[in-house]
PDB file of C-alpha atoms in Angstrom:
ATOM      1  CA  UNK S   1     130.997  17.000  83.252  1.00  0.00           C
ATOM      2  CA  UNK S   2     135.035  18.122  81.504  1.00  0.00           C
ATOM      3  CA  UNK S   3     135.694  14.721  80.147  1.00  0.00           C
ATOM      4  CA  UNK S   4     136.264  13.842  76.918  1.00  0.00           C
ATOM      5  CA  UNK S   5     135.329   9.846  76.190  1.00  0.00           C
ATOM      6  CA  UNK S   6     137.633   8.005  73.377  1.00  0.00           C
ATOM      7  CA  UNK S   7     136.674   4.346  72.290  1.00  0.00           C
ATOM      8  CA  UNK S   8     138.353   1.419  72.193  1.00  0.00           C
ATOM      9  CA  UNK S   9     141.209   1.809  74.310  1.00  0.00           C
ATOM     10  CA  UNK S  10     143.086  -0.296  72.758  1.00  0.00           C
ATOM     11  CA  UNK S  11     142.339  -2.171  68.826  1.00  0.00           C
ATOM     12  CA  UNK S  12     144.560  -4.705  67.390  1.00  0.00           C
ATOM     13  CA  UNK S  13     144.308  -4.623  63.576  1.00  0.00           C
ATOM     14  CA  UNK S  14     145.505  -5.831  60.345  1.00  0.00           C
ATOM     15  CA  UNK S  15     146.769  -3.686  57.232  1.00  0.00           C
ATOM     16  CA  UNK S  16     143.302  -5.011  55.391  1.00  0.00           C
ATOM     17  CA  UNK S  17     140.867  -4.030  58.308  1.00  0.00           C
ATOM     18  CA  UNK S  18     138.716  -1.116  58.174  1.00  0.00           C
ATOM     19  CA  UNK S  19     137.776  -0.338  61.906  1.00  0.00           C
ATOM     20  CA  UNK S  20     136.641   3.627  63.505  1.00  0.00           C
ATOM     21  CA  UNK S  21     137.957   5.296  66.989  1.00  0.00           C
ATOM     22  CA  UNK S  22     135.514   7.447  68.017  1.00  0.00           C
ATOM     23  CA  UNK S  23     135.305  10.071  70.062  1.00  0.00           C
ATOM     24  CA  UNK S  24     133.117  12.160  72.499  1.00  0.00           C
ATOM     25  CA  UNK S  25     133.289  15.377  74.944  1.00  0.00           C
ATOM     26  CA  UNK S  26     129.716  16.811  75.908  1.00  0.00           C
ATOM     27  CA  UNK S  27     131.823  20.500  76.983  1.00  0.00           C
ATOM     28  CA  UNK S  28     129.943  22.134  74.482  1.00  0.00           C
ATOM     29  CA  UNK S  29     133.881  22.598  72.946  1.00  0.00           C
ATOM     30  CA  UNK S  30     133.742  24.407  69.432  1.00  0.00           C
ATOM     31  CA  UNK S  31     136.898  21.973  68.225  1.00  0.00           C
ATOM     32  CA  UNK S  32     137.767  18.929  67.772  1.00  0.00           C
ATOM     33  CA  UNK S  33     141.058  17.199  66.941  1.00  0.00           C
ATOM     34  CA  UNK S  34     142.988  14.603  66.893  1.00  0.00           C
ATOM     35  CA  UNK S  35     146.681  13.925  67.315  1.00  0.00           C
ATOM     36  CA  UNK S  36     148.942  11.087  66.814  1.00  0.00           C
ATOM     37  CA  UNK S  37     151.671  10.039  69.654  1.00  0.00           C
ATOM     38  CA  UNK S  38     154.289   7.722  68.968  1.00  0.00           C
ATOM     39  CA  UNK S  39     156.081   5.998  71.966  1.00  0.00           C
ATOM     40  CA  UNK S  40     157.882   8.736  74.495  1.00  0.00           C
ATOM     41  CA  UNK S  41     157.533  11.794  71.325  1.00  0.00           C
ATOM     42  CA  UNK S  42     155.093  14.501  71.634  1.00  0.00           C
ATOM     43  CA  UNK S  43     152.032  14.546  69.806  1.00  0.00           C
ATOM     44  CA  UNK S  44     151.737  15.156  66.146  1.00  0.00           C
ATOM     45  CA  UNK S  45     148.453  17.570  64.939  1.00  0.00           C
ATOM     46  CA  UNK S  46     146.740  14.872  62.552  1.00  0.00           C
ATOM     47  CA  UNK S  47     143.119  17.096  61.703  1.00  0.00           C
ATOM     48  CA  UNK S  48     141.035  19.729  63.054  1.00  0.00           C
ATOM     49  CA  UNK S  49     137.599  20.031  63.310  1.00  0.00           C
ATOM     50  CA  UNK S  50     136.129  24.245  63.861  1.00  0.00           C
ATOM     51  CA  UNK S  51     132.049  24.488  64.356  1.00  0.00           C
ATOM     52  CA  UNK S  52     131.771  20.777  62.645  1.00  0.00           C
ATOM     53  CA  UNK S  53     133.999  21.490  59.045  1.00  0.00           C
ATOM     54  CA  UNK S  54     137.231  20.140  58.993  1.00  0.00           C
ATOM     55  CA  UNK S  55     139.645  23.102  59.214  1.00  0.00           C
ATOM     56  CA  UNK S  56     143.556  20.998  59.834  1.00  0.00           C
ATOM     57  CA  UNK S  57     144.682  18.585  57.657  1.00  0.00           C
ATOM     58  CA  UNK S  58     148.529  18.099  58.513  1.00  0.00           C
ATOM     59  CA  UNK S  59     148.818  15.806  55.318  1.00  0.00           C
ATOM     60  CA  UNK S  60     147.730  13.149  56.739  1.00  0.00           C
ATOM     61  CA  UNK S  61     147.190  10.425  54.578  1.00  0.00           C
ATOM     62  CA  UNK S  62     143.686   9.484  52.287  1.00  0.00           C
ATOM     63  CA  UNK S  63     143.657   5.725  54.227  1.00  0.00           C
ATOM     64  CA  UNK S  64     143.222   8.567  57.977  1.00  0.00           C
ATOM     65  CA  UNK S  65     138.805   9.753  57.551  1.00  0.00           C
ATOM     66  CA  UNK S  66     138.704  11.828  59.253  1.00  0.00           C
ATOM     67  CA  UNK S  67     134.169  12.239  60.564  1.00  0.00           C
ATOM     68  CA  UNK S  68     132.481  14.391  62.967  1.00  0.00           C
ATOM     69  CA  UNK S  69     129.113  13.609  62.978  1.00  0.00           C
ATOM     70  CA  UNK S  70     127.905  16.395  65.193  1.00  0.00           C
ATOM     71  CA  UNK S  71     129.772  18.967  67.957  1.00  0.00           C
ATOM     72  CA  UNK S  72     129.755  16.286  70.269  1.00  0.00           C
ATOM     73  CA  UNK S  73     131.943  13.725  68.476  1.00  0.00           C
ATOM     74  CA  UNK S  74     134.945  13.190  65.764  1.00  0.00           C
ATOM     75  CA  UNK S  75     135.148   9.702  64.691  1.00  0.00           C
ATOM     76  CA  UNK S  76     138.572   8.406  62.806  1.00  0.00           C
ATOM     77  CA  UNK S  77     138.157   6.197  59.668  1.00  0.00           C
ATOM     78  CA  UNK S  78     141.392   3.844  59.299  1.00  0.00           C
ATOM     79  CA  UNK S  79     141.713   1.769  55.907  1.00  0.00           C
ATOM     80  CA  UNK S  80     144.515  -0.430  54.775  1.00  0.00           C
ATOM     81  CA  UNK S  81     146.948   0.941  57.674  1.00  0.00           C
ATOM     82  CA  UNK S  82     150.946   0.499  57.898  1.00  0.00           C
ATOM     83  CA  UNK S  83     152.621  -0.507  60.889  1.00  0.00           C
ATOM     84  CA  UNK S  84     153.961   2.189  61.545  1.00  0.00           C
ATOM     85  CA  UNK S  85     150.831   3.899  62.177  1.00  0.00           C
ATOM     86  CA  UNK S  86     151.297   2.134  65.776  1.00  0.00           C
ATOM     87  CA  UNK S  87     150.457   4.041  68.364  1.00  0.00           C
ATOM     88  CA  UNK S  88     148.449   6.528  70.325  1.00  0.00           C
ATOM     89  CA  UNK S  89     146.161   8.509  68.762  1.00  0.00           C
ATOM     90  CA  UNK S  90     144.581  11.385  71.013  1.00  0.00           C
ATOM     91  CA  UNK S  91     141.639  13.697  70.212  1.00  0.00           C
ATOM     92  CA  UNK S  92     140.986  16.355  71.621  1.00  0.00           C
ATOM     93  CA  UNK S  93     138.379  19.814  72.479  1.00  0.00           C
ATOM     94  CA  UNK S  94     138.592  23.645  72.871  1.00  0.00           C
ATOM     95  CA  UNK S  95     135.580  25.588  73.600  1.00  0.00           C
ATOM     96  CA  UNK S  96     135.732  28.236  70.553  1.00  0.00           C
ATOM     97  CA  UNK S  97     137.876  29.221  67.058  1.00  0.00           C
ATOM     98  CA  UNK S  98     140.828  27.297  66.833  1.00  0.00           C
ATOM     99  CA  UNK S  99     141.969  30.656  65.557  1.00  0.00           C
ATOM    100  CA  UNK S 100     141.363  32.223  69.124  1.00  0.00           C
ATOM    101  CA  UNK S 101     144.063  32.633  71.102  1.00  0.00           C
ATOM    102  CA  UNK S 102     144.804  31.429  74.725  1.00  0.00           C
ATOM    103  CA  UNK S 103     142.967  27.850  74.033  1.00  0.00           C
ATOM    104  CA  UNK S 104     143.419  25.206  76.251  1.00  0.00           C
ATOM    105  CA  UNK S 105     143.101  22.215  74.831  1.00  0.00           C
ATOM    106  CA  UNK S 106     141.824  19.087  77.361  1.00  0.00           C
ATOM    107  CA  UNK S 107     141.687  15.225  76.005  1.00  0.00           C
ATOM    108  CA  UNK S 108     140.762  12.056  76.070  1.00  0.00           C
ATOM    109  CA  UNK S 109     142.954   8.891  77.185  1.00  0.00           C
ATOM    110  CA  UNK S 110     143.917   7.887  74.072  1.00  0.00           C
ATOM    111  CA  UNK S 111     143.378   4.885  72.035  1.00  0.00           C
ATOM    112  CA  UNK S 112     146.128   2.924  71.889  1.00  0.00           C
ATOM    113  CA  UNK S 113     146.420   1.454  67.570  1.00  0.00           C
ATOM    114  CA  UNK S 114     148.772  -1.132  66.734  1.00  0.00           C
ATOM    115  CA  UNK S 115     148.350  -2.081  63.310  1.00  0.00           C
ATOM    116  CA  UNK S 116     149.714  -6.288  62.521  1.00  0.00           C
TER     117      UNK S 116
ATOM    118  CA  UNK M   1     160.455  21.009  62.737  1.00  0.00           C
ATOM    119  CA  UNK M   2     159.357  21.043  66.523  1.00  0.00           C
ATOM    120  CA  UNK M   3     158.382  24.554  67.767  1.00  0.00           C
ATOM    121  CA  UNK M   4     159.483  23.779  70.781  1.00  0.00           C
ATOM    122  CA  UNK M   5     162.826  21.986  72.842  1.00  0.00           C
ATOM    123  CA  UNK M   6     162.905  20.124  76.212  1.00  0.00           C
ATOM    124  CA  UNK M   7     165.390  20.048  78.137  1.00  0.00           C
ATOM    125  CA  UNK M   8     166.259  17.581  80.215  1.00  0.00           C
ATOM    126  CA  UNK M   9     164.344  14.820  78.293  1.00  0.00           C
ATOM    127  CA  UNK M  10     165.129  13.045  81.305  1.00  0.00           C
ATOM    128  CA  UNK M  11     165.060  13.647  84.569  1.00  0.00           C
ATOM    129  CA  UNK M  12     165.735  11.479  87.511  1.00  0.00           C
ATOM    130  CA  UNK M  13     165.135  13.200  91.384  1.00  0.00           C
ATOM    131  CA  UNK M  14     163.697  12.294  95.099  1.00  0.00           C
ATOM    132  CA  UNK M  15     160.723  13.103  96.762  1.00  0.00           C
ATOM    133  CA  UNK M  16     160.538  16.006  98.252  1.00  0.00           C
ATOM    134  CA  UNK M  17     163.111  17.257  95.680  1.00  0.00           C
ATOM    135  CA  UNK M  18     162.363  20.133  93.477  1.00  0.00           C
ATOM    136  CA  UNK M  19     162.031  19.663  89.743  1.00  0.00           C
ATOM    137  CA  UNK M  20     162.841  21.518  86.845  1.00  0.00           C
ATOM    138  CA  UNK M  21     162.232  21.308  83.251  1.00  0.00           C
ATOM    139  CA  UNK M  22     163.347  24.146  80.011  1.00  0.00           C
ATOM    140  CA  UNK M  23     161.713  25.112  76.736  1.00  0.00           C
ATOM    141  CA  UNK M  24     163.354  27.054  74.099  1.00  0.00           C
ATOM    142  CA  UNK M  25     160.840  27.665  70.961  1.00  0.00           C
ATOM    143  CA  UNK M  26     161.703  29.916  68.261  1.00  0.00           C
ATOM    144  CA  UNK M  27     159.290  32.326  66.251  1.00  0.00           C
ATOM    145  CA  UNK M  28     156.812  34.778  68.232  1.00  0.00           C
ATOM    146  CA  UNK M  29     153.796  33.583  70.132  1.00  0.00           C
ATOM    147  CA  UNK M  30     151.017  34.673  71.848  1.00  0.00           C
ATOM    148  CA  UNK M  31     151.162  31.920  75.062  1.00  0.00           C
ATOM    149  CA  UNK M  32     152.504  29.059  75.846  1.00  0.00           C
ATOM    150  CA  UNK M  33     150.711  26.068  77.560  1.00  0.00           C
ATOM    151  CA  UNK M  34     152.335  23.465  80.211  1.00  0.00           C
ATOM    152  CA  UNK M  35     150.575  20.033  79.790  1.00  0.00           C
ATOM    153  CA  UNK M  36     151.513  16.049  81.700  1.00  0.00           C
ATOM    154  CA  UNK M  37     151.255  13.196  80.279  1.00  0.00           C
ATOM    155  CA  UNK M  38     151.367  10.048  82.717  1.00  0.00           C
ATOM    156  CA  UNK M  39     152.846   6.782  81.327  1.00  0.00           C
ATOM    157  CA  UNK M  40     149.484   5.777  78.053  1.00  0.00           C
ATOM    158  CA  UNK M  41     147.209   8.633  79.181  1.00  0.00           C
ATOM    159  CA  UNK M  42     146.031  11.306  77.813  1.00  0.00           C
ATOM    160  CA  UNK M  43     147.762  14.873  78.481  1.00  0.00           C
ATOM    161  CA  UNK M  44     146.605  16.907  81.037  1.00  0.00           C
ATOM    162  CA  UNK M  45     146.660  21.190  80.830  1.00  0.00           C
ATOM    163  CA  UNK M  46     148.662  22.199  83.686  1.00  0.00           C
ATOM    164  CA  UNK M  47     149.644  26.168  83.546  1.00  0.00           C
ATOM    165  CA  UNK M  48     148.870  28.818  80.183  1.00  0.00           C
ATOM    166  CA  UNK M  49     151.501  31.709  80.803  1.00  0.00           C
ATOM    167  CA  UNK M  50     151.037  34.832  78.170  1.00  0.00           C
ATOM    168  CA  UNK M  51     153.475  36.875  76.104  1.00  0.00           C
ATOM    169  CA  UNK M  52     153.524  39.394  78.252  1.00  0.00           C
ATOM    170  CA  UNK M  53     153.938  37.919  81.547  1.00  0.00           C
ATOM    171  CA  UNK M  54     156.924  36.704  82.551  1.00  0.00           C
ATOM    172  CA  UNK M  55     155.969  34.301  85.732  1.00  0.00           C
ATOM    173  CA  UNK M  56     153.099  32.791  86.381  1.00  0.00           C
ATOM    174  CA  UNK M  57     151.945  30.462  89.899  1.00  0.00           C
ATOM    175  CA  UNK M  58     149.938  27.780  90.271  1.00  0.00           C
ATOM    176  CA  UNK M  59     150.309  25.679  93.275  1.00  0.00           C
ATOM    177  CA  UNK M  60     153.580  23.524  93.516  1.00  0.00           C
ATOM    178  CA  UNK M  61     153.611  24.753  89.788  1.00  0.00           C
ATOM    179  CA  UNK M  62     155.798  28.078  89.079  1.00  0.00           C
ATOM    180  CA  UNK M  63     156.395  28.770  85.083  1.00  0.00           C
ATOM    181  CA  UNK M  64     158.026  31.371  83.609  1.00  0.00           C
ATOM    182  CA  UNK M  65     159.242  33.090  80.147  1.00  0.00           C
ATOM    183  CA  UNK M  66     161.698  34.682  79.118  1.00  0.00           C
ATOM    184  CA  UNK M  67     160.191  36.360  75.319  1.00  0.00           C
ATOM    185  CA  UNK M  68     163.986  37.671  74.859  1.00  0.00           C
ATOM    186  CA  UNK M  69     165.650  34.010  74.501  1.00  0.00           C
ATOM    187  CA  UNK M  70     162.357  32.350  73.764  1.00  0.00           C
ATOM    188  CA  UNK M  71     162.404  29.620  76.722  1.00  0.00           C
ATOM    189  CA  UNK M  72     160.334  28.559  79.745  1.00  0.00           C
ATOM    190  CA  UNK M  73     160.799  27.012  82.504  1.00  0.00           C
ATOM    191  CA  UNK M  74     158.394  25.262  84.616  1.00  0.00           C
ATOM    192  CA  UNK M  75     159.345  24.202  88.703  1.00  0.00           C
ATOM    193  CA  UNK M  76     157.414  21.908  90.159  1.00  0.00           C
ATOM    194  CA  UNK M  77     158.259  22.178  95.081  1.00  0.00           C
ATOM    195  CA  UNK M  78     157.918  19.536  96.661  1.00  0.00           C
ATOM    196  CA  UNK M  79     158.627  16.181  94.593  1.00  0.00           C
ATOM    197  CA  UNK M  80     156.336  13.501  95.289  1.00  0.00           C
ATOM    198  CA  UNK M  81     156.077   9.494  93.424  1.00  0.00           C
ATOM    199  CA  UNK M  82     152.528  10.667  92.017  1.00  0.00           C
ATOM    200  CA  UNK M  83     154.449  13.549  89.304  1.00  0.00           C
ATOM    201  CA  UNK M  84     156.287  11.199  87.381  1.00  0.00           C
ATOM    202  CA  UNK M  85     155.205  11.521  84.282  1.00  0.00           C
ATOM    203  CA  UNK M  86     156.296  13.704  80.122  1.00  0.00           C
ATOM    204  CA  UNK M  87     156.436  17.199  80.278  1.00  0.00           C
ATOM    205  CA  UNK M  88     155.387  18.491  77.280  1.00  0.00           C
ATOM    206  CA  UNK M  89     155.469  22.467  76.484  1.00  0.00           C
ATOM    207  CA  UNK M  90     153.265  23.628  73.410  1.00  0.00           C
ATOM    208  CA  UNK M  91     153.056  27.076  71.269  1.00  0.00           C
ATOM    209  CA  UNK M  92     150.741  27.654  69.369  1.00  0.00           C
ATOM    210  CA  UNK M  93     152.051  28.714  65.909  1.00  0.00           C
ATOM    211  CA  UNK M  94     149.809  30.832  63.569  1.00  0.00           C
ATOM    212  CA  UNK M  95     149.343  28.866  59.957  1.00  0.00           C
ATOM    213  CA  UNK M  96     146.385  29.096  57.353  1.00  0.00           C
ATOM    214  CA  UNK M  97     143.882  31.630  59.355  1.00  0.00           C
ATOM    215  CA  UNK M  98     144.628  28.638  63.141  1.00  0.00           C
ATOM    216  CA  UNK M  99     146.736  28.773  65.716  1.00  0.00           C
ATOM    217  CA  UNK M 100     147.633  25.307  65.646  1.00  0.00           C
ATOM    218  CA  UNK M 101     149.378  23.969  68.877  1.00  0.00           C
ATOM    219  CA  UNK M 102     152.677  22.819  68.610  1.00  0.00           C
ATOM    220  CA  UNK M 103     153.894  20.252  71.165  1.00  0.00           C
ATOM    221  CA  UNK M 104     157.555  20.389  72.443  1.00  0.00           C
ATOM    222  CA  UNK M 105     159.403  16.978  72.625  1.00  0.00           C
ATOM    223  CA  UNK M 106     158.856  16.416  76.015  1.00  0.00           C
ATOM    224  CA  UNK M 107     160.836  15.971  79.531  1.00  0.00           C
ATOM    225  CA  UNK M 108     159.954  12.013  81.449  1.00  0.00           C
ATOM    226  CA  UNK M 109     160.281  13.180  84.854  1.00  0.00           C
ATOM    227  CA  UNK M 110     161.032   9.777  87.299  1.00  0.00           C
ATOM    228  CA  UNK M 111     160.955  11.049  91.234  1.00  0.00           C
ATOM    229  CA  UNK M 112     161.311   8.227  93.262  1.00  0.00           C
ATOM    230  CA  UNK M 113     160.040   7.662  96.750  1.00  0.00           C
TER     231      UNK M 113
END
């Protein structure tokens, strides 16, 4: 299984809602990532988990809360989002430690989030 | 600021033609990677070239790396309509004990039948 699976594929939420994005991989990868991508822009790194511990937080607002329950799962909890948070949220994984060189990322198809 | 900058921003060609995309970066790198993204989908890794390599091939893809100019190019030969996608270069920036993969602005390629 070489897939990273993200659910849901589409999500519409109001600014007062609480929702969660889910990501799952069964490749035995030990690093997992959240990226945010606005239309016609490159993906921007949000969070990195390494061996189920949060390793990198790119100064992301607290209304985004990541969670890594186990080595196969990654969640992104959303609360009190703003319309400008509307974007494609991409999950990715890589085999080893994020500090290792020559690591390539495997991406899920993303969740297209609209905040009304 | 972005580590990688790409040009052109958009490229439109006919099937069968070759497509060349360029990427420039700012700092020293261990490797440079190219990814492809179909509209509204996730990115797919295409090829990785190490800093001590100058050229690499994979099927119809040819990647070159010039570390003295801090630039790379991706050539797709004999393009097909299915190659229509956005192509991103990515470089690893070492920060806080980790290599963070930073993506360039991307080139949107349209291949017309």
